[in-house]
Amino acid sequence: MTRYTFVDNINKLLSDDKWLISQDRYDKKLNQRYETNFTLANGYMGVRGSFEEGSDDECPGNYIAGIFDKSEAQVRELVNVQNWVGIKVYVNGKNLNPDKCEILDFIRILDMKHGILFRGITLKDDSGMITHIEGYRFLSKHNIHRAAIKLFITPVNYSGTIAIENIIDGSVLNSKENPAQKTKHLRIVENTNFVNGGCYLETATRDDDTRIGTGFYVKIYRSDDGNNIVKHKRFAPLGEISSEYYEFDVTENKTVEVDKFVSTYTSRDVSKEKIKSEVEKDVYNFASEGIDNELLKHIEIYEKLWNVANIKIEGDDEADKALRFNVFHLMSSVNESDHRVSIAAKALHGEGYKGHVFWDTEIFMLPFFIYVYPKAAKTLLMYRYNLLDAARQNAIRNGYKGAQYPWESADTGNEETPQWGLDYKGNPVRIWTGDIEYHITADIAFAVFEYYRATDDIDFMLEYGIEMILETARFWISRCEYNSSLDRYEINDVIGPDEFHEHVSNNSYTNYLARWNIQKAIEFVEILKKDYPSTYEMLSSKICLTEDELENWGDIIPKIYIPFDKEKRF
Amino acid sequence: MTRYTFVDNINKLLSDDKWLISQDRYDKKLNQRYETNFTLANGYMGVRGSFEEGSDDECPGNYIAGIFDKSEAQVRELVNVQNWVGIKVYVNGKNLNPDKCEILDFIRILDMKHGILFRGITLKDDSGMITHIEGYRFLSKHNIHRAAIKLFITPVNYSGTIAIENIIDGSVLNSKENPAQKTKHLRIVENTNFVNGGCYLETATRDDDTRIGTGFYVKIYRSDDGNNIVKHKRFAPLGEISSEYYEFDVTENKTVEVDKFVSTYTSRDVSKEKIKSEVEKDVYNFASEGIDNELLKHIEIYEKLWNVANIKIEGDDEADKALRFNVFHLMSSVNESDHRVSIAAKALHGEGYKGHVFWDTEIFMLPFFIYVYPKAAKTLLMYRYNLLDAARQNAIRNGYKGAQYPWESADTGNEETPQWGLDYKGNPVRIWTGDIEYHITADIAFAVFEYYRATDDIDFMLEYGIEMILETARFWISRCEYNSSLDRYEINDVIGPDEFHEHVSNNSYTNYLARWNIQKAIEFVEILKKDYPSTYEMLSSKICLTEDELENWGDIIPKIYIPFDKEKRF
């Protein structure tokens, strides 16, 4: 097995530039941008590319798919959970803070081919001591609960004492830079150390008591002989922060390695009582298997994905890499095994749009998955199917029938769009999308059909898809308004797909897709009746669909007004 | 009543330079030094001069006399409790951070005459908006539970929206910059808001469940008409931080005033159940009385103190001010009403020496109080009297008799000197002072006598002082070692008052003061027998002092070896 280290592979990596996103200069002001670009995710969780040593100008984030909470926020939002990235380095007792040192050398590289974030930095502190730190981190695609950080620390021009502080930071907030919205979603349940070393921090969401347990174990050893060199170790539960501290002697130009093995389990995965023991077991297994072992399995998965997903654009290197960057983050954001989560507008990469799922998922992201990763595409649609009951409740709440999907969707399927926002002057602004951007409901029906069209997955349609198309069709029938003077059905007071013009009547996109939705429902009923009569019987009984109702749909369809049909604007 | 504002009084203040300590240039690197110099204290609590807006280069501290905790620290230490200083200002949604703005103007002035810390700062943010902030804070000497901050905020060249975030920060640690020692002493008990606005944070020390409740109420109004201008207000319990947020419109060049009324009660003051209601009552009373009202009463007390304590050194302005600075901090550090606390080596001004009381208090600080503030001097001695039983236990623990005072004393009177420290390389260093720097016990007896000599407070002596002198004498008798070959009593293996030479035998200072201590004990017994026979009977019975024992003391005294007596080295 090859040792996968930055040192050994840097040249090989750099020679393959089309797979790399690099940052070769440190600029505090760009920290948050690079944090987003350098986010790693494995579908289960996502960790923003903040620095191990921290900086005031960053917005670290660690998000677990499906973990939402409201507390004092406007709506339920994807929770920024405890962060395990922190590793502080102290040279002869003084914190090695890049913001207070001379930076002699700096690089970060996102290796998209393997899903690894590399870094290197050489710092000169105000005593003239030069320390070189390099390493990498990854969130395993093989065991989605695992993540690791490896650092190589070299005292370039001194011998002395280095200390390391490893933390899990549970003091995190959402919207931490916005005092009008910042929200604490977690309470600390347990802050302790494992019997044989390492830290454990368990938190709970404040509304639902969803538990999140994060643990780590750290090995520190000399590169040349692999010997453990820690001479002093201390655990301290610092309130919301779990911290383990290690001191060791270093020799000029001799490299020391720090391996941080991290595992995360939540009460979405196992029962509350088992979280800690699962984390502890996994952390220790991980530590005994070693980072390289997990990393190779992780790389294998990315290689398989890229074998299908890679797209080359010849003659335009920038577009070629930009497309690969998008594909990388899409592939990193999906968890094909979890039918209770989808991909948010900002994926697991940040707090923008509060981790909510919009029409973007079905219209912009799903086609990628349908063609390169259909199992994941099905998972994304299953998220909507699992929230079909909530969509039914949503329709009832708004005075309609069938199923109306929320404009912004989190874990419950309730409408999560805030009704009010604030402009930059702090004046309230009414947000209408949750009330009237109805087209999301047809978008989802359309996505179901797109998936079927490409995959011929009739089992999915029989079990889930057709029910969604029927119930969304039923919504549209109830949403249409009959204009008797023009003898047509209209859909008034909506927001169309441009998302900015509010209170529009008879938006082409909306009306067209509504009609399409009802039409497809009727077509599938015909197929069911013909080829799957027992399914039809079961389903029509389950959703109380009668021949009369279907006849009514058939009557309405030709009378739904589609502006461009007549005006030929398109 | 005059409005006591920085604006009105700045010229008057600056004309009286000998009462002022000023900082006229902002330098991050000097933050911690100025924080110490600009600490305000009222004997009950002390607050370091950190900035309301915060800075990464500061070490904020808020200490309450008598509140100690060990947790993961080496020994019990003065707890850095929740900090109420934080006030963040946001201009058009952006945090006004001095470290990220151009500082057009800066001043801080410690007004020693009145015990007030003034400040002024003019900041230009990266949008070119200029904001002037000035104001002051004080910890009331009149009602020691109260503190207040007043800010005047002026948008110099813009109209827009300003927001204020007021916090109580319970995420504080002791030794926060030292990862090998940093310790969380508090758990959060309650983080809530008062029904009519304002925040309340209650914490508890982790070892003893000593409760600390801090609350505030904030008024924000226009200077010209006094009208409340808040248009949006939000409370958020951010885990260990309690936060209240206010938004308001501002007009170019029109000043807005922010009054933060703070109150602190602990379970040392009232029962646990009553802390919150006491704080709430006090905060609201304070807010309705207004800052100026409390400030005038506070100033009155400082004026009375200075009438006795001020010392003028003519011809040397620097020495004149430096002495005043020392007197100011001494006077600010004592609480004459609390017999359970003394003044630590670093007073209430920082974490150095962990808030422990050393011989410094009796030998270096007490003389000042004896002559200018004898009631406070008595309080400091009462702290030792109240820990006489602990000193008796300490003697027993070490194999001696009588009372042996600890080298480092906190709240329990147990020896709090850590046995091991770490040098800058992280190597353990044995600390011997707690084992063998015995002279503290004679220093305290000496201080008792010094107090009596100046005050003639015979009541104090009869009730407390003589008992202390007798019990410390008894300790010395048990500590002396008879050298039969030289027919003398020796005190071997000690650390003398230079505190650096360890394992010294027959240190002159120690031996001399030990002999003096025993001698004084015998003298007081004679006085008691002659003038206060019933007290003598009561006391000798209480401490089981027999004629035989006293005779033995008399025999030993002339044989205690004092090096300089014979060698005439002094």
mmCIF file of N, CA, C and O in Angstrom, chain A residues 85-142:
data_model
loop_
_atom_site.group_PDB
_atom_site.id
_atom_site.type_symbol
_atom_site.label_atom_id
_atom_site.label_comp_id
_atom_site.label_asym_id
_atom_site.label_seq_id
_atom_site.Cartn_x
_atom_site.Cartn_y
_atom_site.Cartn_z
ATOM 1 N N VAL A 85 -13.017 20.305 13.216
ATOM 2 C CA VAL A 85 -11.848 20.639 12.390
ATOM 3 C C VAL A 85 -10.687 21.222 13.212
ATOM 4 O O VAL A 85 -9.519 21.071 12.860
ATOM 5 N N GLY A 86 -11.016 21.846 14.351
ATOM 6 C CA GLY A 86 -10.012 22.625 15.080
ATOM 7 C C GLY A 86 -8.795 21.852 15.572
ATOM 8 O O GLY A 86 -8.918 20.880 16.319
ATOM 9 N N ILE A 87 -7.624 22.286 15.140
ATOM 10 C CA ILE A 87 -6.346 21.794 15.666
ATOM 11 C C ILE A 87 -5.449 23.016 15.818
ATOM 12 O O ILE A 87 -5.023 23.607 14.830
ATOM 13 N N LYS A 88 -5.172 23.381 17.047
ATOM 14 C CA LYS A 88 -4.298 24.533 17.258
ATOM 15 C C LYS A 88 -2.890 24.044 17.568
ATOM 16 O O LYS A 88 -2.717 23.078 18.296
ATOM 17 N N VAL A 89 -1.902 24.720 17.010
ATOM 18 C CA VAL A 89 -0.502 24.346 17.224
ATOM 19 C C VAL A 89 0.166 25.441 18.063
ATOM 20 O O VAL A 89 -0.036 26.631 17.813
ATOM 21 N N TYR A 90 0.898 25.029 19.075
ATOM 22 C CA TYR A 90 1.631 25.976 19.926
ATOM 23 C C TYR A 90 3.118 25.653 19.854
ATOM 24 O O TYR A 90 3.511 24.498 20.058
ATOM 25 N N VAL A 91 3.924 26.638 19.570
ATOM 26 C CA VAL A 91 5.375 26.450 19.533
ATOM 27 C C VAL A 91 5.961 27.123 20.775
ATOM 28 O O VAL A 91 5.760 28.315 20.987
ATOM 29 N N ASN A 92 6.632 26.334 21.578
ATOM 30 C CA ASN A 92 7.171 26.828 22.854
ATOM 31 C C ASN A 92 6.126 27.654 23.608
ATOM 32 O O ASN A 92 6.409 28.742 24.122
ATOM 33 N N GLY A 93 4.925 27.123 23.656
ATOM 34 C CA GLY A 93 3.867 27.738 24.461
ATOM 35 C C GLY A 93 3.085 28.833 23.764
ATOM 36 O O GLY A 93 2.109 29.338 24.311
ATOM 37 N N LYS A 94 3.494 29.216 22.560
ATOM 38 C CA LYS A 94 2.808 30.334 21.891
ATOM 39 C C LYS A 94 2.015 29.836 20.694
ATOM 40 O O LYS A 94 2.517 29.101 19.858
ATOM 41 N N ASN A 95 0.771 30.266 20.627
ATOM 42 C CA ASN A 95 -0.117 29.828 19.551
ATOM 43 C C ASN A 95 0.399 30.290 18.191
ATOM 44 O O ASN A 95 0.673 31.464 17.986
ATOM 45 N N LEU A 96 0.515 29.334 17.288
ATOM 46 C CA LEU A 96 0.984 29.623 15.923
ATOM 47 C C LEU A 96 -0.222 30.073 15.106
ATOM 48 O O LEU A 96 -0.918 29.250 14.493
ATOM 49 N N ASN A 97 -0.469 31.363 15.110
ATOM 50 C CA ASN A 97 -1.648 31.921 14.458
ATOM 51 C C ASN A 97 -1.229 32.576 13.136
ATOM 52 O O ASN A 97 -0.499 33.570 13.146
ATOM 53 N N PRO A 98 -1.674 32.026 12.000
ATOM 54 C CA PRO A 98 -1.257 32.570 10.704
ATOM 55 C C PRO A 98 -1.510 34.071 10.581
ATOM 56 O O PRO A 98 -0.752 34.771 9.912
ATOM 57 N N ASP A 99 -2.582 34.555 11.247
ATOM 58 C CA ASP A 99 -2.880 35.978 11.151
ATOM 59 C C ASP A 99 -1.851 36.830 11.894
ATOM 60 O O ASP A 99 -1.829 38.048 11.755
ATOM 61 N N LYS A 100 -1.015 36.181 12.724
ATOM 62 C CA LYS A 100 -0.015 36.955 13.482
ATOM 63 C C LYS A 100 1.419 36.525 13.163
ATOM 64 O O LYS A 100 2.345 36.883 13.891
ATOM 65 N N CYS A 101 1.570 35.701 12.127
ATOM 66 C CA CYS A 101 2.908 35.246 11.726
ATOM 67 C C CYS A 101 3.193 35.749 10.315
ATOM 68 O O CYS A 101 2.290 36.154 9.589
ATOM 69 N N GLU A 102 4.465 35.672 9.955
ATOM 70 C CA GLU A 102 4.804 35.897 8.566
ATOM 71 C C GLU A 102 4.541 34.581 7.829
ATOM 72 O O GLU A 102 5.003 33.525 8.265
ATOM 73 N N ILE A 103 3.811 34.658 6.734
ATOM 74 C CA ILE A 103 3.501 33.449 5.967
ATOM 75 C C ILE A 103 4.538 33.321 4.852
ATOM 76 O O ILE A 103 4.546 34.109 3.908
ATOM 77 N N LEU A 104 5.441 32.367 4.998
ATOM 78 C CA LEU A 104 6.525 32.226 4.024
ATOM 79 C C LEU A 104 6.062 31.436 2.805
ATOM 80 O O LEU A 104 6.620 31.578 1.725
ATOM 81 N N ASP A 105 5.048 30.631 3.000
ATOM 82 C CA ASP A 105 4.658 29.722 1.939
ATOM 83 C C ASP A 105 3.233 29.286 2.237
ATOM 84 O O ASP A 105 2.885 29.055 3.396
ATOM 85 N N PHE A 106 2.413 29.189 1.202
ATOM 86 C CA PHE A 106 1.015 28.839 1.442
ATOM 87 C C PHE A 106 0.443 28.128 0.229
ATOM 88 O O PHE A 106 0.649 28.557 -0.898
ATOM 89 N N ILE A 107 -0.263 27.073 0.446
ATOM 90 C CA ILE A 107 -0.997 26.452 -0.657
ATOM 91 C C ILE A 107 -2.173 25.646 -0.111
ATOM 92 O O ILE A 107 -2.099 25.062 0.983
ATOM 93 N N ARG A 108 -3.265 25.686 -0.843
ATOM 94 C CA ARG A 108 -4.350 24.723 -0.604
ATOM 95 C C ARG A 108 -4.786 24.174 -1.946
ATOM 96 O O ARG A 108 -4.854 24.918 -2.938
ATOM 97 N N ILE A 109 -5.057 22.913 -1.955
ATOM 98 C CA ILE A 109 -5.453 22.265 -3.211
ATOM 99 C C ILE A 109 -6.633 21.335 -2.935
ATOM 100 O O ILE A 109 -6.546 20.437 -2.097
ATOM 101 N N LEU A 110 -7.713 21.592 -3.641
ATOM 102 C CA LEU A 110 -8.822 20.638 -3.610
ATOM 103 C C LEU A 110 -8.597 19.646 -4.743
ATOM 104 O O LEU A 110 -8.601 20.024 -5.920
ATOM 105 N N ASP A 111 -8.386 18.400 -4.361
ATOM 106 C CA ASP A 111 -8.169 17.332 -5.335
ATOM 107 C C ASP A 111 -9.535 16.710 -5.633
ATOM 108 O O ASP A 111 -10.032 15.883 -4.868
ATOM 109 N N MET A 112 -10.126 17.150 -6.732
ATOM 110 C CA MET A 112 -11.496 16.720 -7.038
ATOM 111 C C MET A 112 -11.557 15.255 -7.442
ATOM 112 O O MET A 112 -12.578 14.599 -7.265
ATOM 113 N N LYS A 113 -10.460 14.766 -7.976
ATOM 114 C CA LYS A 113 -10.457 13.380 -8.417
ATOM 115 C C LYS A 113 -10.666 12.439 -7.231
ATOM 116 O O LYS A 113 -11.356 11.422 -7.342
ATOM 117 N N HIS A 114 -10.057 12.804 -6.082
ATOM 118 C CA HIS A 114 -10.081 11.891 -4.942
ATOM 119 C C HIS A 114 -10.883 12.415 -3.748
ATOM 120 O O HIS A 114 -10.972 11.750 -2.725
ATOM 121 N N GLY A 115 -11.404 13.623 -3.879
ATOM 122 C CA GLY A 115 -12.179 14.177 -2.771
ATOM 123 C C GLY A 115 -11.345 14.435 -1.547
ATOM 124 O O GLY A 115 -11.698 14.057 -0.420
ATOM 125 N N ILE A 116 -10.203 15.098 -1.741
ATOM 126 C CA ILE A 116 -9.280 15.377 -0.630
ATOM 127 C C ILE A 116 -8.898 16.849 -0.680
ATOM 128 O O ILE A 116 -8.671 17.398 -1.763
ATOM 129 N N LEU A 117 -8.839 17.462 0.484
ATOM 130 C CA LEU A 117 -8.369 18.846 0.564
ATOM 131 C C LEU A 117 -6.965 18.856 1.155
ATOM 132 O O LEU A 117 -6.762 18.470 2.309
ATOM 133 N N PHE A 118 -6.001 19.260 0.338
ATOM 134 C CA PHE A 118 -4.605 19.351 0.785
ATOM 135 C C PHE A 118 -4.278 20.762 1.216
ATOM 136 O O PHE A 118 -4.882 21.721 0.752
ATOM 137 N N ARG A 119 -3.287 20.870 2.092
ATOM 138 C CA ARG A 119 -2.814 22.201 2.452
ATOM 139 C C ARG A 119 -1.349 22.168 2.839
ATOM 140 O O ARG A 119 -0.817 21.142 3.268
ATOM 141 N N GLY A 120 -0.715 23.320 2.695
ATOM 142 C CA GLY A 120 0.658 23.484 3.162
ATOM 143 C C GLY A 120 0.849 24.930 3.570
ATOM 144 O O GLY A 120 0.320 25.845 2.932
ATOM 145 N N ILE A 121 1.560 25.150 4.677
ATOM 146 C CA ILE A 121 1.812 26.524 5.120
ATOM 147 C C ILE A 121 3.135 26.551 5.866
ATOM 148 O O ILE A 121 3.464 25.609 6.603
ATOM 149 N N THR A 122 3.919 27.581 5.631
ATOM 150 C CA THR A 122 5.163 27.764 6.375
ATOM 151 C C THR A 122 5.075 29.104 7.096
ATOM 152 O O THR A 122 4.846 30.140 6.461
ATOM 153 N N LEU A 123 5.200 29.050 8.403
ATOM 154 C CA LEU A 123 4.982 30.246 9.230
ATOM 155 C C LEU A 123 6.242 30.604 9.995
ATOM 156 O O LEU A 123 6.916 29.730 10.545
ATOM 157 N N LYS A 124 6.513 31.899 10.052
ATOM 158 C CA LYS A 124 7.627 32.395 10.863
ATOM 159 C C LYS A 124 7.020 33.242 11.969
ATOM 160 O O LYS A 124 6.347 34.248 11.683
ATOM 161 N N ASP A 125 7.208 32.828 13.212
ATOM 162 C CA ASP A 125 6.599 33.607 14.290
ATOM 163 C C ASP A 125 7.509 34.758 14.690
ATOM 164 O O ASP A 125 8.600 34.925 14.144
ATOM 165 N N ASP A 126 7.077 35.577 15.652
ATOM 166 C CA ASP A 126 7.858 36.782 15.935
ATOM 167 C C ASP A 126 9.143 36.501 16.717
ATOM 168 O O ASP A 126 9.929 37.412 16.962
ATOM 169 N N SER A 127 9.380 35.225 17.077
ATOM 170 C CA SER A 127 10.695 34.868 17.618
ATOM 171 C C SER A 127 11.606 34.339 16.504
ATOM 172 O O SER A 127 12.712 33.875 16.776
ATOM 173 N N GLY A 128 11.122 34.377 15.285
ATOM 174 C CA GLY A 128 11.954 33.922 14.162
ATOM 175 C C GLY A 128 11.894 32.422 13.922
ATOM 176 O O GLY A 128 12.584 31.903 13.038
ATOM 177 N N MET A 129 11.077 31.729 14.708
ATOM 178 C CA MET A 129 10.991 30.283 14.523
ATOM 179 C C MET A 129 10.096 29.949 13.336
ATOM 180 O O MET A 129 8.999 30.502 13.205
ATOM 181 N N ILE A 130 10.593 29.072 12.498
ATOM 182 C CA ILE A 130 9.869 28.724 11.271
ATOM 183 C C ILE A 130 9.290 27.315 11.403
ATOM 184 O O ILE A 130 10.008 26.371 11.768
ATOM 185 N N THR A 131 8.009 27.197 11.164
ATOM 186 C CA THR A 131 7.332 25.908 11.261
ATOM 187 C C THR A 131 6.610 25.629 9.948
ATOM 188 O O THR A 131 5.916 26.505 9.424
ATOM 189 N N HIS A 132 6.803 24.435 9.443
ATOM 190 C CA HIS A 132 6.106 24.041 8.215
ATOM 191 C C HIS A 132 5.036 23.013 8.571
ATOM 192 O O HIS A 132 5.293 22.038 9.263
ATOM 193 N N ILE A 133 3.841 23.293 8.112
ATOM 194 C CA ILE A 133 2.723 22.379 8.364
ATOM 195 C C ILE A 133 2.102 22.014 7.024
ATOM 196 O O ILE A 133 1.807 22.898 6.213
ATOM 197 N N GLU A 134 1.933 20.743 6.794
ATOM 198 C CA GLU A 134 1.168 20.352 5.619
ATOM 199 C C GLU A 134 0.307 19.160 5.967
ATOM 200 O O GLU A 134 0.489 18.540 7.027
ATOM 201 N N GLY A 135 -0.631 18.873 5.104
ATOM 202 C CA GLY A 135 -1.497 17.744 5.412
ATOM 203 C C GLY A 135 -2.740 17.738 4.565
ATOM 204 O O GLY A 135 -2.833 18.430 3.554
ATOM 205 N N TYR A 136 -3.696 16.949 4.975
ATOM 206 C CA TYR A 136 -4.918 16.838 4.186
ATOM 207 C C TYR A 136 -6.067 16.390 5.077
ATOM 208 O O TYR A 136 -5.876 15.953 6.218
ATOM 209 N N ARG A 137 -7.255 16.549 4.551
ATOM 210 C CA ARG A 137 -8.438 16.033 5.238
ATOM 211 C C ARG A 137 -9.393 15.427 4.211
ATOM 212 O O ARG A 137 -9.355 15.789 3.033
ATOM 213 N N PHE A 138 -10.226 14.538 4.669
ATOM 214 C CA PHE A 138 -11.270 14.001 3.795
ATOM 215 C C PHE A 138 -12.437 13.519 4.648
ATOM 216 O O PHE A 138 -12.289 13.223 5.835
ATOM 217 N N LEU A 139 -13.606 13.496 4.018
ATOM 218 C CA LEU A 139 -14.817 12.927 4.628
ATOM 219 C C LEU A 139 -15.088 11.655 3.846
ATOM 220 O O LEU A 139 -15.394 11.721 2.655
ATOM 221 N N SER A 140 -14.985 10.547 4.506
ATOM 222 C CA SER A 140 -15.003 9.278 3.778
ATOM 223 C C SER A 140 -16.321 9.043 3.041
ATOM 224 O O SER A 140 -17.399 9.182 3.608
ATOM 225 N N LYS A 141 -16.188 8.662 1.771
ATOM 226 C CA LYS A 141 -17.351 8.227 0.994
ATOM 227 C C LYS A 141 -17.608 6.737 1.247
ATOM 228 O O LYS A 141 -18.668 6.222 0.901
ATOM 229 N N HIS A 142 -16.617 6.069 1.854
ATOM 230 C CA HIS A 142 -16.732 4.633 2.106
ATOM 231 C C HIS A 142 -17.482 4.367 3.410
ATOM 232 O O HIS A 142 -18.433 3.603 3.466
#
